[in-house]
Coordinates of C-alpha atoms and ligand atoms in Angstrom, one line a residue:
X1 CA 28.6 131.5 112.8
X2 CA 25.7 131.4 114.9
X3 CA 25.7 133.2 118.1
X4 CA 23.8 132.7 121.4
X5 CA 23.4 135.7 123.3
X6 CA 22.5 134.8 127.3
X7 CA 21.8 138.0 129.8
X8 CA 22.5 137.7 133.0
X9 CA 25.6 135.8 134.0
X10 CA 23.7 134.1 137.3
X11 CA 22.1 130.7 138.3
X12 CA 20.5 129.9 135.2
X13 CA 23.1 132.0 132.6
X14 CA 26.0 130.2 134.0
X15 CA 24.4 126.9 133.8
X16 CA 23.3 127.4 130.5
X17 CA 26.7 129.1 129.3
X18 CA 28.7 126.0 131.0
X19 CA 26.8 123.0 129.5
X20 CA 26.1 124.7 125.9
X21 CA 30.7 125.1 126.2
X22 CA 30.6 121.4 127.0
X23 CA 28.4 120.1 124.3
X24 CA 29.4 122.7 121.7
X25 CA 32.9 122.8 121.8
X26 CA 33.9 121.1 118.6
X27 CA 31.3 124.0 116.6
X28 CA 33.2 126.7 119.0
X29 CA 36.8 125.8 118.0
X30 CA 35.4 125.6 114.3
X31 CA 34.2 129.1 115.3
X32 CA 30.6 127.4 113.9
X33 CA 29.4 128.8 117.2
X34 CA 29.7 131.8 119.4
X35 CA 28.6 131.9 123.2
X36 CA 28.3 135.3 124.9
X37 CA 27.2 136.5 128.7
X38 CA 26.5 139.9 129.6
X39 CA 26.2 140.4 133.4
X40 CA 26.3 144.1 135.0
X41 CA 28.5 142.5 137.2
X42 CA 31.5 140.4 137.2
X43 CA 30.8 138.9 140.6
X44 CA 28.4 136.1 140.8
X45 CA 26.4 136.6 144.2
X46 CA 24.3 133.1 145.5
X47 CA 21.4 134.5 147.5
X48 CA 20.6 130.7 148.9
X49 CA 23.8 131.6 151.4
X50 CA 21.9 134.8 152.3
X51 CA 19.5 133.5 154.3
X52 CA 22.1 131.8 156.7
X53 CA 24.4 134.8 157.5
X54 CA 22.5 136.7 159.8
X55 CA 22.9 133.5 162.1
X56 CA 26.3 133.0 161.8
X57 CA 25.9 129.9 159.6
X58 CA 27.3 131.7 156.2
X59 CA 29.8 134.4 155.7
X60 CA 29.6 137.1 153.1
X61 CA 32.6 135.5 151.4
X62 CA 30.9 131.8 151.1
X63 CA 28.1 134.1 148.8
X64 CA 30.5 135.3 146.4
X65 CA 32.8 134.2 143.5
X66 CA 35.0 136.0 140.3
X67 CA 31.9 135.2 137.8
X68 CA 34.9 134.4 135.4
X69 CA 36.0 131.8 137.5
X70 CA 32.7 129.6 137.0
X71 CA 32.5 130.3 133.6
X72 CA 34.2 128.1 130.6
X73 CA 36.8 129.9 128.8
X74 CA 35.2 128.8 125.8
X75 CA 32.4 131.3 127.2
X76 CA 33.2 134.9 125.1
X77 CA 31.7 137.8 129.0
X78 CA 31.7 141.6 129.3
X79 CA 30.2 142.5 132.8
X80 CA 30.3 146.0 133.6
X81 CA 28.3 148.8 131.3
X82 CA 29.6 146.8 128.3
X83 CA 27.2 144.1 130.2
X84 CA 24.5 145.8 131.4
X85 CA 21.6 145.3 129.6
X86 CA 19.1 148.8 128.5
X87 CA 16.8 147.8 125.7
X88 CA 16.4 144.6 123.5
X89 CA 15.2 144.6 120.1
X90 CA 13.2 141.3 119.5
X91 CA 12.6 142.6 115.6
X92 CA 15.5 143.3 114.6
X93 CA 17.9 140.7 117.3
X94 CA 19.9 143.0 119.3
X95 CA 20.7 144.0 122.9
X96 CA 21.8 147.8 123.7
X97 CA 23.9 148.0 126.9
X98 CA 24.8 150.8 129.2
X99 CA 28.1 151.7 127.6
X100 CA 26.2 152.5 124.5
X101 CA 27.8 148.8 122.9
X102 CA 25.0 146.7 121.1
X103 CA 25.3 142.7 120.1
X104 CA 23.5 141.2 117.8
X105 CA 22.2 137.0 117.9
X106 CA 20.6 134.5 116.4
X107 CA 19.6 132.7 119.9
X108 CA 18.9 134.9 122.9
X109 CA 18.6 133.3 126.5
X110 CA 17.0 135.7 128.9
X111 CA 18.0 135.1 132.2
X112 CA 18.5 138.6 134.3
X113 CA 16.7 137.6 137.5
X114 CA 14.7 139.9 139.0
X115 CA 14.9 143.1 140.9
X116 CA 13.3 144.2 144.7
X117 CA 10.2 146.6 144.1
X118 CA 10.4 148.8 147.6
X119 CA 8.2 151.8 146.1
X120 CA 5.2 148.7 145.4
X121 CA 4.6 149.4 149.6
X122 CA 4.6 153.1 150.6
X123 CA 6.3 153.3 153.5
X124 CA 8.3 150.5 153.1
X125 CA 11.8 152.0 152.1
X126 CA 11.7 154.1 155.3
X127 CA 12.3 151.3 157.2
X128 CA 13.7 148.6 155.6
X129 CA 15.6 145.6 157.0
X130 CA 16.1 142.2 154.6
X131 CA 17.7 139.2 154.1
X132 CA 16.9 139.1 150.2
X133 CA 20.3 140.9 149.3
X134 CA 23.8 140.7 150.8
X135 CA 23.9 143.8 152.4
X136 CA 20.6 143.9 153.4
X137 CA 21.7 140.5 155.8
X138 CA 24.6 141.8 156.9
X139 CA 23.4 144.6 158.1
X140 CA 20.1 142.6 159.8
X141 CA 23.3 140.6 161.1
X142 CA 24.3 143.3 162.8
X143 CA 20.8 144.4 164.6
X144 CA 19.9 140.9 165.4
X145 CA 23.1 140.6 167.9
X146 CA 22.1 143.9 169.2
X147 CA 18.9 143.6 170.1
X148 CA 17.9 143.1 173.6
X149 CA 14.0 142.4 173.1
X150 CA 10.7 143.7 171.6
X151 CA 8.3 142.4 168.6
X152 CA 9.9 140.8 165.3
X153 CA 7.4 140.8 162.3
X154 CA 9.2 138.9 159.2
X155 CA 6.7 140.1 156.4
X156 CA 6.1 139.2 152.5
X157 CA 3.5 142.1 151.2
X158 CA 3.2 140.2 148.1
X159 CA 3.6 136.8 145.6
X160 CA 5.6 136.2 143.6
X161 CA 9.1 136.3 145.5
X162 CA 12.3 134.7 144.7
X163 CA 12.3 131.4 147.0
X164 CA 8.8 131.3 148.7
X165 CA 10.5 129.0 151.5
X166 CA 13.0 131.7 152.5
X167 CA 10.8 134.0 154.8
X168 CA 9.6 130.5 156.7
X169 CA 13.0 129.4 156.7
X170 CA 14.4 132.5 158.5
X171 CA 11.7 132.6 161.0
X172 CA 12.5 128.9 162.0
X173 CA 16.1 130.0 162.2
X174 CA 15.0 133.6 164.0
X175 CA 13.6 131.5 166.4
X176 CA 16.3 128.8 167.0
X177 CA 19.1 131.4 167.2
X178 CA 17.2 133.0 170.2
X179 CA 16.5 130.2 171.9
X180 CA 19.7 128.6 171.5
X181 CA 22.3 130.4 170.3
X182 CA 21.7 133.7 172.0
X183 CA 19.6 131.9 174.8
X184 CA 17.2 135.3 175.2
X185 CA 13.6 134.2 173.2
X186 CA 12.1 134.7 176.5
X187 CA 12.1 138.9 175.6
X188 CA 10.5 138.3 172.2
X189 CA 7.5 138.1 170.1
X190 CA 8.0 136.9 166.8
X191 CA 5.2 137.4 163.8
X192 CA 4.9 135.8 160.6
X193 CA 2.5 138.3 158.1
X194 CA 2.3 136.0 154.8
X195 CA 0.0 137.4 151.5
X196 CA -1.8 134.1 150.9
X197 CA -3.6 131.2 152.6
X198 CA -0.8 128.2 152.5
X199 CA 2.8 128.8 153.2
X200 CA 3.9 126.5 150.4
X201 CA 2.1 123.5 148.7
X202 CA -0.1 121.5 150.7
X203 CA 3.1 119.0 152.5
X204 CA 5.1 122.2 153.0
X205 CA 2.6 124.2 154.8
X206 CA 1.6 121.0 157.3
X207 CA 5.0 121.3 158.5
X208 CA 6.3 124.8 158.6
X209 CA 2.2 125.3 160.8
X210 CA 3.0 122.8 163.1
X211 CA 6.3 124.1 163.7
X212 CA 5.3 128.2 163.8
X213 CA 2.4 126.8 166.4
X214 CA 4.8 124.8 168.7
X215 CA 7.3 127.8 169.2
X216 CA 4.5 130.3 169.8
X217 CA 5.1 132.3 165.9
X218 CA 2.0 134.6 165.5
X219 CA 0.8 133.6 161.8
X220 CA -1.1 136.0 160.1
X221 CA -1.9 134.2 156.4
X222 CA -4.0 136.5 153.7
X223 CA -2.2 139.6 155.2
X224 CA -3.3 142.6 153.0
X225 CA 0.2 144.4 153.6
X226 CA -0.6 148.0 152.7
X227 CA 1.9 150.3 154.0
X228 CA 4.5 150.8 156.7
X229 CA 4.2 153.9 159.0
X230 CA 8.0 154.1 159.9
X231 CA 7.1 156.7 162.3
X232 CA 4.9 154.8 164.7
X233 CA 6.5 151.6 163.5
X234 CA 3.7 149.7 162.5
X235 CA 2.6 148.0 159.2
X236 CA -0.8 148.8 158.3
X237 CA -3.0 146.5 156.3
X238 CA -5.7 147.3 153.5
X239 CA -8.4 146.5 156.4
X240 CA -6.9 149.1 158.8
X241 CA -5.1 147.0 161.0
X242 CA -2.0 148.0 162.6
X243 CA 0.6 145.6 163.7
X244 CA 3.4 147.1 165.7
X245 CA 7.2 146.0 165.4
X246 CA 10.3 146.6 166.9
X247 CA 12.1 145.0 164.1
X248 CA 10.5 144.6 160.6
X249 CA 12.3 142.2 158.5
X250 CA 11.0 142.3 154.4
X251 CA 10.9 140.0 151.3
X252 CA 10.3 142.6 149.7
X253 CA 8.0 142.9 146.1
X254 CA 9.8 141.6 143.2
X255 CA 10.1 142.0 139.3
X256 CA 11.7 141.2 136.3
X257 CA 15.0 143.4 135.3
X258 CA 14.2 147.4 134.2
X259 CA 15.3 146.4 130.9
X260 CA 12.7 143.9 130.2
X261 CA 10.3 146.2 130.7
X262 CA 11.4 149.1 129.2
X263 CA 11.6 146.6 125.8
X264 CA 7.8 145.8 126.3
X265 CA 8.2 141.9 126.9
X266 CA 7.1 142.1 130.2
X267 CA 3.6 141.3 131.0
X268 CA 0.9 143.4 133.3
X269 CA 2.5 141.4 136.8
X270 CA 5.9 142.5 135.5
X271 CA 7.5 139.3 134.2
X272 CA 8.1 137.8 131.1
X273 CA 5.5 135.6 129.6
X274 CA 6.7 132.4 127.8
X275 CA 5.7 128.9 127.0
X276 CA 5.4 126.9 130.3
X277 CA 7.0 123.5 128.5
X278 CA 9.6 125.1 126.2
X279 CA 10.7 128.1 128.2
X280 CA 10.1 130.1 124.6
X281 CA 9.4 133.9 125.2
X282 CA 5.6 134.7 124.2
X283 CA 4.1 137.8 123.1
X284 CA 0.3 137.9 123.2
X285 CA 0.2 135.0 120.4
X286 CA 3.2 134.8 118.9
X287 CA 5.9 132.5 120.0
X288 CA 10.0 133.4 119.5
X289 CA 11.4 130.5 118.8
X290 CA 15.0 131.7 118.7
X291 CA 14.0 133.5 122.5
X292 CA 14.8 131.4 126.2
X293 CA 13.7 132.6 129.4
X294 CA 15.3 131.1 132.5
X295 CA 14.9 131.6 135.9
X296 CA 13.4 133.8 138.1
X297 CA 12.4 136.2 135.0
X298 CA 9.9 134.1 134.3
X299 CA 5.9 134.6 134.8
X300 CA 4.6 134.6 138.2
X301 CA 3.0 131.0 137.7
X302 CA 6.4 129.9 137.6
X303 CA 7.6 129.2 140.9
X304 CA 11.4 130.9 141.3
X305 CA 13.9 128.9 143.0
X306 CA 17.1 128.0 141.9
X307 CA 16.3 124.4 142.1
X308 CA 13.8 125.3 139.3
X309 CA 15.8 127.3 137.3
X310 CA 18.4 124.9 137.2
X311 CA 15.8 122.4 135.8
X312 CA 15.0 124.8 133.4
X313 CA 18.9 125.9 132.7
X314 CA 19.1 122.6 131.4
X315 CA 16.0 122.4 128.9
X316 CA 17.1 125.6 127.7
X317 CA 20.8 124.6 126.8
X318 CA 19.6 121.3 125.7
X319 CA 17.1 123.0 123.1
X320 CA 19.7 125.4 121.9
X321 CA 22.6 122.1 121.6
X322 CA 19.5 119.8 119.7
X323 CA 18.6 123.1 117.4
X324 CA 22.4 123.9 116.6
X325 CA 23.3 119.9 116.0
X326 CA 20.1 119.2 113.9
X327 CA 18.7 117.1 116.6
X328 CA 15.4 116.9 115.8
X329 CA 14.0 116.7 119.7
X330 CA 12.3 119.3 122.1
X331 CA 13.4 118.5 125.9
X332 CA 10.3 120.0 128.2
X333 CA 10.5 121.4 131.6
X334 CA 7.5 119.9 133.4
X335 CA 7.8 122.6 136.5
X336 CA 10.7 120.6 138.4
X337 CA 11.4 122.5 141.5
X338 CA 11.8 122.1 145.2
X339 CA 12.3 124.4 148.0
X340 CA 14.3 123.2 151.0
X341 CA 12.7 123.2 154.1
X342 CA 14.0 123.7 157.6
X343 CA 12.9 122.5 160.6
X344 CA 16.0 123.3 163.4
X345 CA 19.2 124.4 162.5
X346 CA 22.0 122.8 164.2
X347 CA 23.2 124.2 167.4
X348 CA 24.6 123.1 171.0
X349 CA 21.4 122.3 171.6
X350 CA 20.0 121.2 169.0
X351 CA 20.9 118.6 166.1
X352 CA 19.7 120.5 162.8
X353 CA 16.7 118.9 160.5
X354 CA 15.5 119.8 156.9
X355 CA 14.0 118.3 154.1
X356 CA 13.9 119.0 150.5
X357 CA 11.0 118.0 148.9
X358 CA 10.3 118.6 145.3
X359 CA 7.4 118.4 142.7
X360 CA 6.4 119.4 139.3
X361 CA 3.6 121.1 137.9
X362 CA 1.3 118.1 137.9
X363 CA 2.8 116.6 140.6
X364 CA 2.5 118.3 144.0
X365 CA 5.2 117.4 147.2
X366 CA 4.5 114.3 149.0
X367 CA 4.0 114.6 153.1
X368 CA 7.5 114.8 154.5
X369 CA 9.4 114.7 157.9
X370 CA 12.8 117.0 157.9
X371 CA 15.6 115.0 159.1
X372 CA 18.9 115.1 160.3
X373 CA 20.4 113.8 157.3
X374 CA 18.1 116.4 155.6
X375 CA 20.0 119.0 157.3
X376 CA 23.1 117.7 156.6
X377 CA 22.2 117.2 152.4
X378 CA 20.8 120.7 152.8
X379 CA 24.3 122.2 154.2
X380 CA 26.3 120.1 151.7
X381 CA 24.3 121.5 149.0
X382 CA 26.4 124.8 149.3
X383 CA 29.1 122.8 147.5
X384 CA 27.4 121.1 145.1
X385 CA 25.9 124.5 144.0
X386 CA 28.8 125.9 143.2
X387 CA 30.9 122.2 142.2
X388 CA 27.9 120.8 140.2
X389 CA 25.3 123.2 139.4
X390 CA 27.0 126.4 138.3
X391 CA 29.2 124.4 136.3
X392 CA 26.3 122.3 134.6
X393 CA 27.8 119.1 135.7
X394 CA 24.4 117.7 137.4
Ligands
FAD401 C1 17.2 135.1 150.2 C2 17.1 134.0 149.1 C3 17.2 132.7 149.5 C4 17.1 131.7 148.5 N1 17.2 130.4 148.9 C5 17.1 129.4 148.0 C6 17.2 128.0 148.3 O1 17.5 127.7 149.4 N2 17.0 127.1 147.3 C7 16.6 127.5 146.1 O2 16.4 126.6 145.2 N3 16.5 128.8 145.7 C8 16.8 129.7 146.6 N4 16.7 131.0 146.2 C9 16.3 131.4 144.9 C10 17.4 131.4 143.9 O3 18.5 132.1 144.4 C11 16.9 132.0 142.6 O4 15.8 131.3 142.1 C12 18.0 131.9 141.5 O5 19.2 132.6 141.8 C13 17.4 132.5 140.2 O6 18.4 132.4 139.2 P1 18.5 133.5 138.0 O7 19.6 133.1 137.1 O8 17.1 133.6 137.4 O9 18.8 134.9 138.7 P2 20.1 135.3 139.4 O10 20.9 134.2 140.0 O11 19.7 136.4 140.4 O12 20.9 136.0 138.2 C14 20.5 137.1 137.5 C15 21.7 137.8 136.9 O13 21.3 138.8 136.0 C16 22.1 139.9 136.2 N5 21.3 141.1 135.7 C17 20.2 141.7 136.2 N6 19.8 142.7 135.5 C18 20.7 142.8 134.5 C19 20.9 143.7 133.4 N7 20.1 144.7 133.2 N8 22.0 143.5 132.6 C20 22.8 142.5 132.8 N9 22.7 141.7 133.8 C21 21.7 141.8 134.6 C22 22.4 140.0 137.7 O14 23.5 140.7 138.0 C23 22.5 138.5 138.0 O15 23.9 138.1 137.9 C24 16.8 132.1 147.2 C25 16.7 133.4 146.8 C26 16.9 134.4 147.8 C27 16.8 135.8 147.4

C-alpha cells in the first residue's frame, strides 16, 4: 500500500485529492493506494468570493462549502485537531496533528496556504479592516454602508500576498460602488499605498494606472509601510511620512502555515523552498523527491493565485499518478498563472468589464483591454471554480 498524505484540504489539496481519486481508482479499490487530507477545518472557504462581498456582489454563503462535499469518497479526511497539522518529520515521514494523532506516508503534498502576519506592522492590529478573510469583509461590509465620507487608504505593507490583483481590484470596485451604487464619491478620497514600483506585470499595471488616474485614486507605489498609529489614524512610512485615513483597508503581510516553520522547511522570507519546474520541496541542496508543494505555500518568487496553483495542482497529481503507475514522465509547471483584472463592475450605470490575462514564467501578459464579456467570463468563473476546478475536472 502506498499512501499520499496531502495537508491542507483547499484550492490546491482538493484538486490534487480529486484528480489523483479519478486516475487512481482501480489501485484504491485494490487498496494498492491510500489517499488522505488533513484540513483544520471541514469547511472549504474560496477567498476569490471575498473580494466581492463588501459590494454586494457575493454573499458569505456563495464563499463556503461542506469540504466533504467536494471531495471524492474515494478520498480517506479528518479535519478538526485530528487534521490540524503541528510538526512534520521529513526524516522519518510523518505528520503530528493537534489531537496528538500522527500519519505516516510515502508521498506527502504540502499544500496549507498561508496565514496573515499582523504583528510584521506594529500598529497594524490596532486598527485593522480587510477583505483578505471572510470576516474581515463582512465586517468592512458593514462600515462601507455606513460611512458618510472622509479618506480611504487600501494599503499592501509588503510582497508577497495571496492574489496581487486583489487590493487593485477592490479599489476599482471601492470606487464604482460610490459612484454608482451608493452615488456619494463626491465626499471621498481614495488612496492606493502599494510596496513596489508596478502594480502587476507590465500589461497589468498600464491598465489598472490609467484607470486609478482617470477616477482621481492617489497612487503611492514603493510605499515603505512602517507602522500604523491607530491613535492619530495615520500610517507612517519608513521615511517619516504620515498619511492620514478615515478608513484603512489592509492586505495584510503573509506566510506560510505555523507548522511549516516550526518543522524548519521554511526558508528566511517564511515559505517553502522547492524546485520551480517540479514543485519538489528543497532543502538547501537536497531535493525530496517523495515531497509536493502547492499553492500559495510556495516561495515568494512564485506568484500565489489560485489560477496558479491550480496549474500547479495538476503537475503535482500528475507526478504522483505517473510515479505510482510506472509512467516514466515528469509533467513541469512552467509558472502558469493569471490574475483577473477589473476594470467596472456592473451596475445601473454601468455595464461591468474585466479581463483575465495570463502568463508563465518566460512568458509575460500580453497588452489587454477588459471587456464586457470579460466581465461576464470573470463572474461565471465562480461556478466553474467550484463545478470544474475543485473537482479537478479542467
Ligand atoms: C481576497 C482574495 C482574493 C483572491 N482572488 C483571487 C482571484 O480572483 N483569482 C485567483 O486566481 N486567485 C485569487 N486569490 C488567491 C487564491 O485564493 C489562492 O491563491 C488559493 O486559494 C491558494 O490555494 P491553496 O490551496 O494554496 O490555499 P488555500 O485555498 O488557502 O487552502 C489552504 C488550506 O490549508 C488549511 N490549513 C492551513 N494550515 C493548516 C494546518 N496547520 N493544518 C491543516 N490544515 C491547514 C486551510 O484550512 C486551508 O483549507 C485570492 C485570494 C484572496 C485572499
Amino acid at each position: 500500500m502506498e499512501s499520499i498524505l496531502i495537508l491542507g484540504g483547499g484550492a490546491a489539496g482538493t484538486a490534487i485529492g480529486n484528480k489523483l481519486a479519478r486516475e487512481l481508482r482501480r489501485e484504491i479499490a485494490k487498496e494498492e493506494v491510500e489517499i488522505t487530507i488533513l484540513d483544520k477545518s471541514d469547511v472549504f472557504q474560496n477567498p476569490g468570493v471575498f473580494t466581492f462581498i463588501p459590494f454586494d456582489l457575493y454573499t458569505k454563503e456563495d464563499a463556503l462549502k461542506p469540504r466533504r462535499k467536494l471531495l471524492s469518497p474515494r478520498v480517506k479526511c479528518f479535519f478538526g485537531e485530528d487534521g490540524e497539522v503541528t510538526k512534520i518529520d521529513i526524516g522519518s515521514r510523518e505528520v503530528a496533528v493537534k489531537s496528538g494523532k500522527k500519519y505516516s506516508y510515502d508521498y506527502l503534498v504540502v499544500a496549507t496556504g498561508c496565514r496573515h502576519d499582523l504583528n510584521a506592522v506594529p500598529g497594524l492590529s490596532a486598527d485593522y479592516n480587510s477583505f483578505y478573510t471572510l470576516e474581515g469583509t463582512l465586517k468592512l461590509r458593514e462600515k462601507l454602508k455606513a460611512l458618510k465620507g472622509g479618506k480611504i487608504v487600501i494599503a499592501t505593507p509588503r510582497m508577497p500576498i495571496s492574489c496581487p490583483g486583489a487590493p487593485g481590484k477592490f479599489t476599482v470596485m471601492l470606487d464604482d460602488y460610490l459612484r454608482h451604487v451608493r452615488g456619494v464619491r463626491e465626499n471621498f478620497e481614495i488612496s492606493f499605498l502599494w510596496p513596489v514600483e508596478l502594480i502587476g506585470p507590465p500589461a497589468y499595471n498600464a491598465n489598472i494606472s490609467e484607470i486609478f488616474d482617470e477616477r482621481g485614486v492617489e497612487v503611492s507605489r514603493n510605499f515603505k509601510f512602517a507602522s500604523v498609529d491607530a491613535g492619530k489614524k495615520e500610517v507612517v512610512s519608513a521615511d517619516g511620512e504620515r498619511i492620514k485615513y478615515d478608513l484603512l483597508v489592509v492586505a495584510p503581510p503573509h506566510r506560510a502555515a505555523e507548522a511549516l516553520e516550526n518543522s524548519g522547511m521554511t526558508d528566511e522570507k517564511g515559505w517553502v523552498p522547492i524546485e520551480r519546474y517540479t514543485l519538489q520541496y528543497q532543502r538547501g541542496t537536497k531535493t525530496y523527491d517523495e515531497v509536493y508543494v502547492a499553492g500559495d505555500t510556495g516561495p515568494a518568487e512564485i506568484l500565489k493565485t489560485g489560477i496558479g496553483t491550480h496549474y500547479q495542482a495538476m503537475v503535482v497529481a500528475q507526478n504522483l499518478i505517473n510515479d505510482i503507475t510506472g509512467v516514466e514522465a515528469m509533467a513541469a509547471y512552467k509558472g502558469e498563472t493569471g490574475c483577473p483584472f477589473v476594470g467596472e463592475i456592473y451596475s445601473d450605470a454601468t455595464k461591468g468589464v474585466a479581463f483575465i490575462p495570463s502568463w508563465t514564467y518566460n512568458r509575460p501578459p500580453e497588452p489587454f483591454k477588459p471587456s464586457k464579456l470579460g466581465w461576464l467570463v470573470y463572474r461565471s468563473y465562480y461556478y466553474l471554480y467550484w463545478e470544474m476546478n475543485v473537482k479537478a475536472l479542467m
